[in-house]
Coordinates of C-alpha atoms and ligand atoms in Angstrom, one line a residue:
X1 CA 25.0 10.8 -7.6
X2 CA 23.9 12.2 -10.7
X3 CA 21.9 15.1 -11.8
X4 CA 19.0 13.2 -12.3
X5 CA 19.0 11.9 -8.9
X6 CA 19.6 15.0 -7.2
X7 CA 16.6 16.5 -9.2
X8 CA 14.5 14.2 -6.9
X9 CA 16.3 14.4 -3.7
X10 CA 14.3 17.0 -1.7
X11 CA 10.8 15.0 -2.1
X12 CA 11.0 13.2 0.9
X13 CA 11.2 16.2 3.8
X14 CA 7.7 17.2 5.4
X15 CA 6.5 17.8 8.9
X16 CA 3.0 16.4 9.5
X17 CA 0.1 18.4 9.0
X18 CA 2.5 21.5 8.8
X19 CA 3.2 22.1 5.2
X20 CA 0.8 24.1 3.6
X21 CA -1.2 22.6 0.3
X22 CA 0.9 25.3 -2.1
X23 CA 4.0 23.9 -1.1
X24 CA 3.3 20.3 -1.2
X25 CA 2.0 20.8 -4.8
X26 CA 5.3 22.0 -5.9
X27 CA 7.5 19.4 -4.3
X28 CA 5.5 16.7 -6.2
X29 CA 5.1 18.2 -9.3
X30 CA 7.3 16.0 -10.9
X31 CA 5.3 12.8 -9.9
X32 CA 1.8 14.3 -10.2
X33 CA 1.5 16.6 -13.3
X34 CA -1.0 18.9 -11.9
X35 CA -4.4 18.5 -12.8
X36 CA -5.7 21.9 -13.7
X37 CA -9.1 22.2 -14.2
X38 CA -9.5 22.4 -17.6
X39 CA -7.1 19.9 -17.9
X40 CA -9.6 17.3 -16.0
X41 CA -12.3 18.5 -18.2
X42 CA -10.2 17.9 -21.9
X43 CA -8.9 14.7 -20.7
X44 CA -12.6 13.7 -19.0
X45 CA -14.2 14.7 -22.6
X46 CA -11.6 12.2 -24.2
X47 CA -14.1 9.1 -22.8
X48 CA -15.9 7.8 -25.8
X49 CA -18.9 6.7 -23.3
X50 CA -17.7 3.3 -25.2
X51 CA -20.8 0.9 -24.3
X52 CA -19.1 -1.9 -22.5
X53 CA -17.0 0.0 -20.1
X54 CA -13.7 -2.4 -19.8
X55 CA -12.2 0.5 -17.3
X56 CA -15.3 0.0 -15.0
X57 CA -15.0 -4.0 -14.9
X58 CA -11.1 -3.9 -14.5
X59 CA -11.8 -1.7 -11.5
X60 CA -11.6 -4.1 -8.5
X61 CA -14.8 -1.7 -6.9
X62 CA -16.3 -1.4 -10.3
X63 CA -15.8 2.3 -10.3
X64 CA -18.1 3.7 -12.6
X65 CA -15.8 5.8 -14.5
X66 CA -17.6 6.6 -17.5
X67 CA -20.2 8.5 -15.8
X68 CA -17.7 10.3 -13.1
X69 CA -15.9 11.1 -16.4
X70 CA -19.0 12.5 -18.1
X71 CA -20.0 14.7 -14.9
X72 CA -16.1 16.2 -14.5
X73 CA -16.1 17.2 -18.3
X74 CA -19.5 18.8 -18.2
X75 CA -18.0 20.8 -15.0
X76 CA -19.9 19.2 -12.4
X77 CA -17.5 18.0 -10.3
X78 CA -19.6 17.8 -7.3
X79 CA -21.6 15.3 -8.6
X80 CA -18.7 13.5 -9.7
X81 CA -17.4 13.5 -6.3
X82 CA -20.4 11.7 -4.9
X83 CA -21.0 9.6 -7.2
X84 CA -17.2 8.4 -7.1
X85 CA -17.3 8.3 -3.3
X86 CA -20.3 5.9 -3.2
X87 CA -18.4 3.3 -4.5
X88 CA -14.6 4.3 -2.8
X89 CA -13.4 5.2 0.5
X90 CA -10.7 6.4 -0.3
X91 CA -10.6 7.9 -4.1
X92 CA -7.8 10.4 -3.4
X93 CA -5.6 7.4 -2.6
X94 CA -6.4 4.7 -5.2
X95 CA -6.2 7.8 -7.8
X96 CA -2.4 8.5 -6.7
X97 CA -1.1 4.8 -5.9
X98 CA -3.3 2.0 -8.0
X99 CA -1.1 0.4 -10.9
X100 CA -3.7 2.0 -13.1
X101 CA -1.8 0.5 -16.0
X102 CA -2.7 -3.2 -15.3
X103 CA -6.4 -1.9 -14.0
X104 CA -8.9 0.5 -15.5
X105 CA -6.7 2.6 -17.5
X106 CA -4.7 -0.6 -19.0
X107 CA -8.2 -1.4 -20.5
X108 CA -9.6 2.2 -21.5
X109 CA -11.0 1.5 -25.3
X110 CA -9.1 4.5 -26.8
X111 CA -5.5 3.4 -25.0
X112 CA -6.5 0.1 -26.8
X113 CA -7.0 1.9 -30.5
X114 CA -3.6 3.4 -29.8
X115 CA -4.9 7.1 -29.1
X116 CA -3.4 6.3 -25.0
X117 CA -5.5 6.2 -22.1
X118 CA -8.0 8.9 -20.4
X119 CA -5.7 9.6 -17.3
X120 CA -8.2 7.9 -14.8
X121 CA -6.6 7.9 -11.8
X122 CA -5.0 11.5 -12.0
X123 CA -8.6 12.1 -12.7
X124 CA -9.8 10.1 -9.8
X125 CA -7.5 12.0 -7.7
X126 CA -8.2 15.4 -8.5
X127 CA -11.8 15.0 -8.2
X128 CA -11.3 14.0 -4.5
X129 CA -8.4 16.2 -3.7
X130 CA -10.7 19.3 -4.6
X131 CA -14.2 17.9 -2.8
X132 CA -11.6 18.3 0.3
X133 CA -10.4 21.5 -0.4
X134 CA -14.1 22.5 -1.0
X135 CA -15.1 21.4 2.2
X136 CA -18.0 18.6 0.6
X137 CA -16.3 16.0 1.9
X138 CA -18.1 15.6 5.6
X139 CA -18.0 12.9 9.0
X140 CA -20.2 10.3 8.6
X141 CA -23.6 11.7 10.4
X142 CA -25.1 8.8 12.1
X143 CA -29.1 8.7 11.9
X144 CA -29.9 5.7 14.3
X145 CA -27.1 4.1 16.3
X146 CA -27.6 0.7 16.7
X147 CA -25.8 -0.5 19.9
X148 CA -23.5 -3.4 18.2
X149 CA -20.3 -3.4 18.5
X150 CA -17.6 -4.3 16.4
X151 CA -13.6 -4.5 16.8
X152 CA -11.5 -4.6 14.1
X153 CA -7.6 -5.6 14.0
X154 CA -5.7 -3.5 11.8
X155 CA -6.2 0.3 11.0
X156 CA -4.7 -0.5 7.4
X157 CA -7.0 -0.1 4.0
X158 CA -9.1 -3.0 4.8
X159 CA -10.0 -2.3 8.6
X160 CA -10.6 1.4 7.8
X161 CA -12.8 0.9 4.8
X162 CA -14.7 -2.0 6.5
X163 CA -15.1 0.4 9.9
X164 CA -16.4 3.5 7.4
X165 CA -19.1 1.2 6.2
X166 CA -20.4 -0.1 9.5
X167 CA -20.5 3.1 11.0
X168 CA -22.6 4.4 8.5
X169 CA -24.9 1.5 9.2
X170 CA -25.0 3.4 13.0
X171 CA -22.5 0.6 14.4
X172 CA -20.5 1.0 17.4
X173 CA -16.7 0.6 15.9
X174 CA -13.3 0.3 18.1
X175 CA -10.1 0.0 15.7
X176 CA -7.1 -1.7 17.5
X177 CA -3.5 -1.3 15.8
X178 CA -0.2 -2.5 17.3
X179 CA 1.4 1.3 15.6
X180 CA 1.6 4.3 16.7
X181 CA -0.8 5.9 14.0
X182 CA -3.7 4.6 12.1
X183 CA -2.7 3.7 7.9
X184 CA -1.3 0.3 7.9
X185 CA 0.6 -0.1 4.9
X186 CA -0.3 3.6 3.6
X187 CA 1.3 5.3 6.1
X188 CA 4.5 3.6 6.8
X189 CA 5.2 1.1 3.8
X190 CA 4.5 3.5 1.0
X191 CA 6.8 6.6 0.6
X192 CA 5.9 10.0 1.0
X193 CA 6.7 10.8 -2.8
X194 CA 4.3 8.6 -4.0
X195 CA 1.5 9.0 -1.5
X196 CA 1.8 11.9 0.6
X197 CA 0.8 11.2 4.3
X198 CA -1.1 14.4 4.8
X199 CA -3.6 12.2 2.7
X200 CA -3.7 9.3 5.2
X201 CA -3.6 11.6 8.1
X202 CA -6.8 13.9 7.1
X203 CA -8.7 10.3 6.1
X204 CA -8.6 9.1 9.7
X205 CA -9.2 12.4 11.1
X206 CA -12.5 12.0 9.6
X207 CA -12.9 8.6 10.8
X208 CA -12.3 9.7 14.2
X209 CA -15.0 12.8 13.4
X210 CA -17.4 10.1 12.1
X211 CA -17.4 8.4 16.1
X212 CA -15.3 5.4 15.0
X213 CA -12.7 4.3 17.9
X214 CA -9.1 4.1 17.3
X215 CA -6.8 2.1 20.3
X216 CA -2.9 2.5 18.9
X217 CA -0.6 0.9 20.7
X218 CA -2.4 -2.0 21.1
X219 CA -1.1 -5.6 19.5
X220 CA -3.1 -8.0 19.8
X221 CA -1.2 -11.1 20.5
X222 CA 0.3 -9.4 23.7
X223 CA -2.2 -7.0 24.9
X224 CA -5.0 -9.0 24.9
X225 CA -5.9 -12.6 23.2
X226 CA -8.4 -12.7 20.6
X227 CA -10.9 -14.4 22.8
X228 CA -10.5 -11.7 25.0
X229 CA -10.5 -9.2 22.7
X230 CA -13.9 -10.9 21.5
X231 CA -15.3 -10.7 24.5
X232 CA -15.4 -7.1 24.3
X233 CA -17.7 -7.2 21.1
X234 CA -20.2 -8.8 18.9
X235 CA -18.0 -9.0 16.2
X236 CA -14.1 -9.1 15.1
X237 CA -12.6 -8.4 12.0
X238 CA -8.9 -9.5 11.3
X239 CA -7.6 -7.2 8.4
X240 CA -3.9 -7.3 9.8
X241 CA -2.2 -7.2 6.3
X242 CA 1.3 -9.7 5.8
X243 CA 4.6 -8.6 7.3
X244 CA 7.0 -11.2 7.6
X245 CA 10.1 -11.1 5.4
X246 CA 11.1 -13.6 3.1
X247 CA 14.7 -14.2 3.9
X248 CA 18.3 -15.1 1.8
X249 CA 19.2 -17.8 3.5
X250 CA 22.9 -17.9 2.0
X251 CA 26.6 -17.5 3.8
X252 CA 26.9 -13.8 6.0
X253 CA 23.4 -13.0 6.2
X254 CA 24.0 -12.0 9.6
X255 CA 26.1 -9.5 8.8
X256 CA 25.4 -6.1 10.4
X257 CA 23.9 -3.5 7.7
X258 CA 21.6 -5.9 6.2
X259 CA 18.2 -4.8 6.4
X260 CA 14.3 -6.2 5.5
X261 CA 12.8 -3.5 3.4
X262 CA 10.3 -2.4 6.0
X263 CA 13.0 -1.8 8.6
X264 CA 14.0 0.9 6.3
X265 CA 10.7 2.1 4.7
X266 CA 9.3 2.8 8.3
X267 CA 12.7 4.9 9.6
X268 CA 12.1 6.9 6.3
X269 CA 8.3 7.2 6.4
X270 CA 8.5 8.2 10.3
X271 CA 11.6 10.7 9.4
X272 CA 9.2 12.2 6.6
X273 CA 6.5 12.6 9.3
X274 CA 8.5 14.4 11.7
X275 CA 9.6 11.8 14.2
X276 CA 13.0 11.4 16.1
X277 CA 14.5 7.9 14.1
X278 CA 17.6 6.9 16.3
X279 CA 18.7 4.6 13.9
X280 CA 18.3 6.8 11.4
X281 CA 19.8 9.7 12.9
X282 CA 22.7 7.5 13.9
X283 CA 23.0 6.6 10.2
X284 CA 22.4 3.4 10.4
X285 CA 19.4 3.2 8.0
X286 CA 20.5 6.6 6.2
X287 CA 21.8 5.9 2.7
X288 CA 23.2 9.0 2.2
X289 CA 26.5 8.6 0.5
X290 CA 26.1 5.0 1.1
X291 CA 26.4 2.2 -2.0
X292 CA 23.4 0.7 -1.6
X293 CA 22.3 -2.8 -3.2
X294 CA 18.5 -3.6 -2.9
X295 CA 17.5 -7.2 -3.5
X296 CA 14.4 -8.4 -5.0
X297 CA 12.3 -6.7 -8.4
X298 CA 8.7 -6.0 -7.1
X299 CA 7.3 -2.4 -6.0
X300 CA 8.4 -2.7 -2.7
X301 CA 12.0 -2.9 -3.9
X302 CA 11.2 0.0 -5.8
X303 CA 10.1 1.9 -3.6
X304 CA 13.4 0.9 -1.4
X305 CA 15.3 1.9 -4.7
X306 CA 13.5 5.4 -4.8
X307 CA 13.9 6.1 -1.2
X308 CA 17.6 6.0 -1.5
X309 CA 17.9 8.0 -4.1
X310 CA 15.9 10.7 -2.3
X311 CA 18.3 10.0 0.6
X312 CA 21.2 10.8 -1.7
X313 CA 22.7 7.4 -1.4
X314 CA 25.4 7.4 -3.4
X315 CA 24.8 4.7 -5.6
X316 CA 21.9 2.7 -5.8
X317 CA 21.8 -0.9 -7.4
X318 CA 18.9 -3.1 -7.6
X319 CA 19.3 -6.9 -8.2
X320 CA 17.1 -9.0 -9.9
X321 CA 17.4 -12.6 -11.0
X322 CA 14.9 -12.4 -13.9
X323 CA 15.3 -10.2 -16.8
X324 CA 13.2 -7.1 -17.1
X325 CA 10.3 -8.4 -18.7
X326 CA 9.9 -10.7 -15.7
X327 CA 10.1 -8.3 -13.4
X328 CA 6.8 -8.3 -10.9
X329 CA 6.8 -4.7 -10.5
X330 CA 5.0 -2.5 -11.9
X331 CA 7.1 -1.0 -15.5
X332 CA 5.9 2.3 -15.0
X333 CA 7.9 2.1 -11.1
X334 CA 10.8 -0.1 -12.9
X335 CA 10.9 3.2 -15.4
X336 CA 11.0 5.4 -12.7
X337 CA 13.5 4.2 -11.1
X338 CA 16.1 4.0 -13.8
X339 CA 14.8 7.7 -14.9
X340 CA 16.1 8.3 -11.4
X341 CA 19.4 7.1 -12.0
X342 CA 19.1 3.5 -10.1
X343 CA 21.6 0.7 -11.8
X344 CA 19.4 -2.2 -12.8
X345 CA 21.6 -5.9 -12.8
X346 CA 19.3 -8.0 -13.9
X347 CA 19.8 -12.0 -14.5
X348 CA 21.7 -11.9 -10.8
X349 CA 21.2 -13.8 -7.2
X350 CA 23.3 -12.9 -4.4
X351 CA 25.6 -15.9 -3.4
X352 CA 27.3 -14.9 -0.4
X353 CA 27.5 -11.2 1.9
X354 CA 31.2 -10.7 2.7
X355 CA 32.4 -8.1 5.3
X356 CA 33.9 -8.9 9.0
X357 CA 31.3 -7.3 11.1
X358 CA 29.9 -5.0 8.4
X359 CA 28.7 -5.9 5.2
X360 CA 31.1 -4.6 2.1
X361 CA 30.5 -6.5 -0.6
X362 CA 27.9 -9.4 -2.4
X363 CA 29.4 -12.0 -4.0
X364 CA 27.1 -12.8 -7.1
X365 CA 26.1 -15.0 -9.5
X366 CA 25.0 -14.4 -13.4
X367 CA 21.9 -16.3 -14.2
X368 CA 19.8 -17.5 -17.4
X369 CA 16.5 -18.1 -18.4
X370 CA 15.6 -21.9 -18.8
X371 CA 12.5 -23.6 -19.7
X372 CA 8.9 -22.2 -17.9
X373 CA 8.0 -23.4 -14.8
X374 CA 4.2 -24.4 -13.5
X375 CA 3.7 -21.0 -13.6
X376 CA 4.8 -20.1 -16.9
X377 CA 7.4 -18.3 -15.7
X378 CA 10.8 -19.0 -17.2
X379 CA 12.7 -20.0 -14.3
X380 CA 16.4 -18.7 -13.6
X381 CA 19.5 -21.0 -13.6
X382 CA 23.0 -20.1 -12.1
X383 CA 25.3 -19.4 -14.9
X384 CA 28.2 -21.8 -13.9
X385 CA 31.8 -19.8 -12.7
X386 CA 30.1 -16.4 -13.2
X387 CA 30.7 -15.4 -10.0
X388 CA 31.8 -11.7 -9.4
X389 CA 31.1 -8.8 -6.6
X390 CA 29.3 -5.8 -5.8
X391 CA 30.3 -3.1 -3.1
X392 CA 27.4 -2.6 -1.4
X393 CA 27.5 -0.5 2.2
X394 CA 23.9 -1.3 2.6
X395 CA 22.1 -4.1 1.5
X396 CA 18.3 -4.2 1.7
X397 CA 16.5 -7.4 1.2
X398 CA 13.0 -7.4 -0.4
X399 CA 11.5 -10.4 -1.8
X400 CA 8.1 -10.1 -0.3
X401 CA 6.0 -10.6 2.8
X402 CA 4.6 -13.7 3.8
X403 CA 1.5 -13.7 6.8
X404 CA 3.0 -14.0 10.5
X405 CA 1.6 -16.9 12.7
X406 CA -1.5 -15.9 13.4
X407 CA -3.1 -18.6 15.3
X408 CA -0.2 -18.6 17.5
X409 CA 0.0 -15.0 17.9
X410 CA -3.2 -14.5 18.9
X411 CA -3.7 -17.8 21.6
X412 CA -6.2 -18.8 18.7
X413 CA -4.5 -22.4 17.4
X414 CA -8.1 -23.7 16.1
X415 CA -8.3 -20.8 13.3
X416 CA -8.1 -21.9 10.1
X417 CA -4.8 -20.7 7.9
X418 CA -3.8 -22.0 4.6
X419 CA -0.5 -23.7 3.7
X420 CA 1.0 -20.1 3.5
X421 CA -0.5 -19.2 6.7
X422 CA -3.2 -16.7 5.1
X423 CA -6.4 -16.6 6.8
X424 CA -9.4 -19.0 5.5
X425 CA -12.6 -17.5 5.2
X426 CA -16.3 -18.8 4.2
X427 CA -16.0 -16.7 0.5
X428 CA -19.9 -15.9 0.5
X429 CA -19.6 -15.1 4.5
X430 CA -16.2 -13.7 4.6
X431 CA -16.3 -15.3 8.2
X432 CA -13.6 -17.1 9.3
X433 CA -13.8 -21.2 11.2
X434 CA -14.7 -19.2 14.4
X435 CA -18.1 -17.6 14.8
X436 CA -18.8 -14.2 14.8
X437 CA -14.6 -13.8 13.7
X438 CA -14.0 -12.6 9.9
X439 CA -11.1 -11.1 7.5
X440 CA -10.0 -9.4 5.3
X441 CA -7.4 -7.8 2.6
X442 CA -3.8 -9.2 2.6
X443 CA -4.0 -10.9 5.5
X444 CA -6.7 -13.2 3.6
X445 CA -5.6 -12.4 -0.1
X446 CA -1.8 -12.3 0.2
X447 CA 0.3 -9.5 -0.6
X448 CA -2.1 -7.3 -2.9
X449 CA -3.2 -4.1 -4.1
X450 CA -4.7 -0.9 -1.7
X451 CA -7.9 -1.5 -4.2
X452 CA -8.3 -4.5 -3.1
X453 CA -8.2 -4.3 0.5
X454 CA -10.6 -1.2 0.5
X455 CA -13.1 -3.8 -1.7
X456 CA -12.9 -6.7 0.7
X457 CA -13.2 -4.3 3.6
X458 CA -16.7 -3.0 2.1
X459 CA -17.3 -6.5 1.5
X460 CA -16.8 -7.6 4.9
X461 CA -19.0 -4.4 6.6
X462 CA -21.5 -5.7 4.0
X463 CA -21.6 -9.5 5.3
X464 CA -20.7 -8.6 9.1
X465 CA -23.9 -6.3 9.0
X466 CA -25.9 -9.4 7.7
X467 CA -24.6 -11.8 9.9
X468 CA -25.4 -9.1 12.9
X469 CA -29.2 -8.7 11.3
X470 CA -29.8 -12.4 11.3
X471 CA -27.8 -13.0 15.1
X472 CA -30.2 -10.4 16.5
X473 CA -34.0 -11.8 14.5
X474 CA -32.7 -14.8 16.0
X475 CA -32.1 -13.5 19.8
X476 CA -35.8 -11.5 19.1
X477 CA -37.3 -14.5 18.1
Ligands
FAD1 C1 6.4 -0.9 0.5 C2 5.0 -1.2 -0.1 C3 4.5 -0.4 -1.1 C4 3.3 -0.7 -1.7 N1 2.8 0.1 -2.7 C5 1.6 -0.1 -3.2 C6 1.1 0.7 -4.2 O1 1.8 1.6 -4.7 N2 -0.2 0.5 -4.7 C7 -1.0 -0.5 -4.1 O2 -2.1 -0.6 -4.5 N3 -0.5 -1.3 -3.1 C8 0.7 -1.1 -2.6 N4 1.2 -1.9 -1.6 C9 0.3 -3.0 -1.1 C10 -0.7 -2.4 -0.1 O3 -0.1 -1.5 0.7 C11 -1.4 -3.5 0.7 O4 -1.9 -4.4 -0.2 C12 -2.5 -3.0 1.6 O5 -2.0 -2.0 2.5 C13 -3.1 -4.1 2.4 O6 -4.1 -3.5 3.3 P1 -4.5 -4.3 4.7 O7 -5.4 -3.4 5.3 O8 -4.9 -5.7 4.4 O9 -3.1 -4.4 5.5 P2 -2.1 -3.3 6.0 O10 -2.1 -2.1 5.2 O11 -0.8 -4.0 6.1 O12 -2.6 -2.9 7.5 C14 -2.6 -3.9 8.5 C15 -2.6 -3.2 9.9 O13 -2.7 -4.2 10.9 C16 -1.9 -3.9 12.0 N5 -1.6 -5.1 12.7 C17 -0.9 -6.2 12.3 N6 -0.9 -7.1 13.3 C18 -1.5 -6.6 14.3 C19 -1.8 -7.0 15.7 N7 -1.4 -8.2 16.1 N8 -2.4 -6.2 16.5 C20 -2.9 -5.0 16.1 N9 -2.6 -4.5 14.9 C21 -2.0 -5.3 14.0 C22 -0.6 -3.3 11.3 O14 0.1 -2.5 12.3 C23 -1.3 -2.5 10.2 O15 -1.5 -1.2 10.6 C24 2.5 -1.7 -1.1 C25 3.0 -2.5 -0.1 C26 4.3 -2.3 0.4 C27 4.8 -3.2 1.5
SF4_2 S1 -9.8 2.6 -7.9 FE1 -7.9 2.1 -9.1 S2 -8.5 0.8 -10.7 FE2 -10.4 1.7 -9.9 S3 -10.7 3.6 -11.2 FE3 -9.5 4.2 -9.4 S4 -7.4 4.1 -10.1 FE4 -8.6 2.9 -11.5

């Protein structure tokens, strides 16, 4: 472990609601340079007010940035905070986490002039963070219920955004989810040092404030069918995200202390929040002094890469079979992480785990970069006889998430999935083959962004309250 790495180690520790706002400012200081107020204002008044506002159309909700900019520099930061609400359910959260470099900020004018971007998101997220401590962000105050009801699968992004919208519209919601706490993805895929989960936790509080209905606990699939579940409302929305591993399918991948990068997000995430983790108390998903080897070069891998170093793994390696360049993660996270101390081997596959019962080492390969594929990616080779190996105590595999089976999970064979298994829908409708059933966010989309599952949730509240309109002129009629 170096110095660097132990800089970060103590991140990762917090009791739920416990730790008071002062000290959670501190610990994550080093990932969030504070945004001060003035400091909001200078870099708010760096906007030119260009005329076409690239940030704005690069925003998956068309954000309008300019004038939340213009309102923050001029000190009116409650206005800012409405008007960046209107368009965002969750600001605080796309501020911290969006790849801001490859969205708005990747497309601010004066980052393109090469004077570097207006800091959008840390922006974004300090405009939210202090309508909370301020107390102007309120529950949803219904004016007219309307007695509809609508049950959505999936408390992740998507469902919460899409329920936040109908319930504003004076629906009746219900949100089921097979976990123990509402987030999805947010609360137990992302780590606590980049997205903290008091942030996720205070967010559905104020769901559950606004009258919306949360069921944990409850999978469909098992508990209920998704006729049956239908039966229970007008409407159902499946927003249930993607979450089965891609495997290695090469000699010893049974081998015990080989784990999908979810098995090991979720230990830490639920440690960070305060629950009792036998597996991790019993060290078998706790790094710490561990060599660990973490397969695969998207965010999820670093994330896994960045977790262990927090754990205070003892070394951490992450093995990719492109080169840097072609790396799917984001480069800020790939920077990051080797700031951290992580050991990059790029140009590598895994060929075989060795071990007895336990894993010890990976037996690799070397690769190189032939000729582009249909995707115009250059697409790795196996170097012949470079074979060599890597200690590793822990290996965690993470080379993405494909859908689960959801027709067959849910007794529902006749709904329509593509050839990876993600969910069809009508793309003006957003409703799915069965009537009165829609989707939305990964589950439709694919592994994606937060952003984009808060979008298609407002999307789908949009078309799910037209579709209800039109269903009830009908049964007046
Ligand atoms: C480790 C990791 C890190 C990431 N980091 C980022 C990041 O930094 N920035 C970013 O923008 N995006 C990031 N993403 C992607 C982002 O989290 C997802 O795109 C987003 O959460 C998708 O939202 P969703 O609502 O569609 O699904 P999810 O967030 O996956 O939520 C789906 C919910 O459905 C529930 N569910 C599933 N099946 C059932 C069932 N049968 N019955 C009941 N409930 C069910 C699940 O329990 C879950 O709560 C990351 C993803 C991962 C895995
Ligand atoms: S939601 Fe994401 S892309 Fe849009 S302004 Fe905020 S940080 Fe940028």
């Amino acid at each position: 472990m170096t110095d660097k790495m132990l800089k970060f180690v103590n991140l990762e520790k917090e009791t739920p609601d416990k730790i008071e706002t002062n000290k959670r400012k501190k610990d994550f200081h080093e990932i969030y340079k504070e945004y001060i107020s003035e400091k909001a204002q200078e870099q708010s008044s760096r906007c030119s007010q260009c005329g076409v506002p690239f940030c704005q159309i690069h925003c998956p909700l068309q954000n309008n940035i300019p004038d939340w900019l213009k309102l923050t520099a001029e000190g009116r930061l409650e206005e800012a905070y409405e008007l960046s609400q209107s368009t965002n359910n969750m600001p605080e959260v796309c501020g911290r986490i969006c790849p801001q470099d490859r969205l708005c900020e990747g497309n601010c004018v004066i980052e393109k002039s090469g004077h570097g971007t207006v800091t959008i998101g840390s922006i974004e997220k300090y405009i939210t963070d202090t309508a909370w401590e301020k107390n102007w962000v309120k529950p949803i105050k219904v004016k007219k219920e309307i007695n509809l009801s609508i049950g959505i699968i999936g408390a992740g992004p998507a469902g919460l955004a899409c329920s936040e919208e109908l319930r504003k519209f004076g629906y009746q919601v219900t949100i089921y989810d097979r976990y123990d706490r509402p987030g999805g993805l947010l609360i137990y895929g992302i780590p606590n040092f980049k997205l903290e989960k008091f942030v996720i936790e205070r967010r559905t509080n104020l769901l559950k404030d606004s009258g919306i209905k949360f069921v944990q606990h409850f999978e469909v699939g098992k508990d209920k069918s998704l006729y049956e579940l239908k039966k229970n409302h007008d409407v159902i929305l499946i927003a249930t995200g993607v979450y089965k591993p891609k495997e290695i399918d090469i000699p010893g991948k049974n081998l015990e202390n080989i784990f999908p990068a979810m098995d090991f997000l979720i230990a830490s995430n639920r440690k960070g929040l305060g629950d009792k983790v036998e597996l991790f108390d019993n060290g078998t998903l706790n790094t710490q002094n561990k060599n660990i080897v973490v397969i695969g070069g998207g965010d999820t891998a670093m994330d896994c890469v960045r977790t262990a170093v927090r754990q205070k793994a003892k070394s951490v390696k992450c093995m990719y079979r492109r080169d840097r360049e072609n790396m799917p993660g984001s480069a800020r996270e790939v920077a990051n992480a080797i700031e951290e101390g992580v050991e990059f081997i790029w140009l590598t596959t895994p060929k075989k785990f060795m071990g007895d019962k336990y894993v010890t080492d990976i037996q690799v390969n070397k690769m190189i970069l032939g000729s582009a594929d249909s995707s115009g990616r250059r697409k790795p080779e196996i170097q012949e006889n470079s074979e060599y190996n890597i200690k590793a105590d822990i290996v965690i595999k993470s080379l993405g998430f494909d859908p689960e089976n959801i027709p067959e999970l849910f007794s529902a064979k006749e709904l329509s999935v593509s050839r990876q298994g993600t969910i069809k829908i009508d793309l003006n409708t957003m409703q799915t083959n069965i009537e009165g059933v829609f989707a939305a966010g990964d589950i439709v989309r694919g592994a994606s962004l937060v952003v984009w599952a808060i979008k298609d949730g407002r999307d789908a509240a949009k078309e799910i309250a037209k579709h209800l309109k039109e269903k009830n002129a009908v049964k007046a009629a």
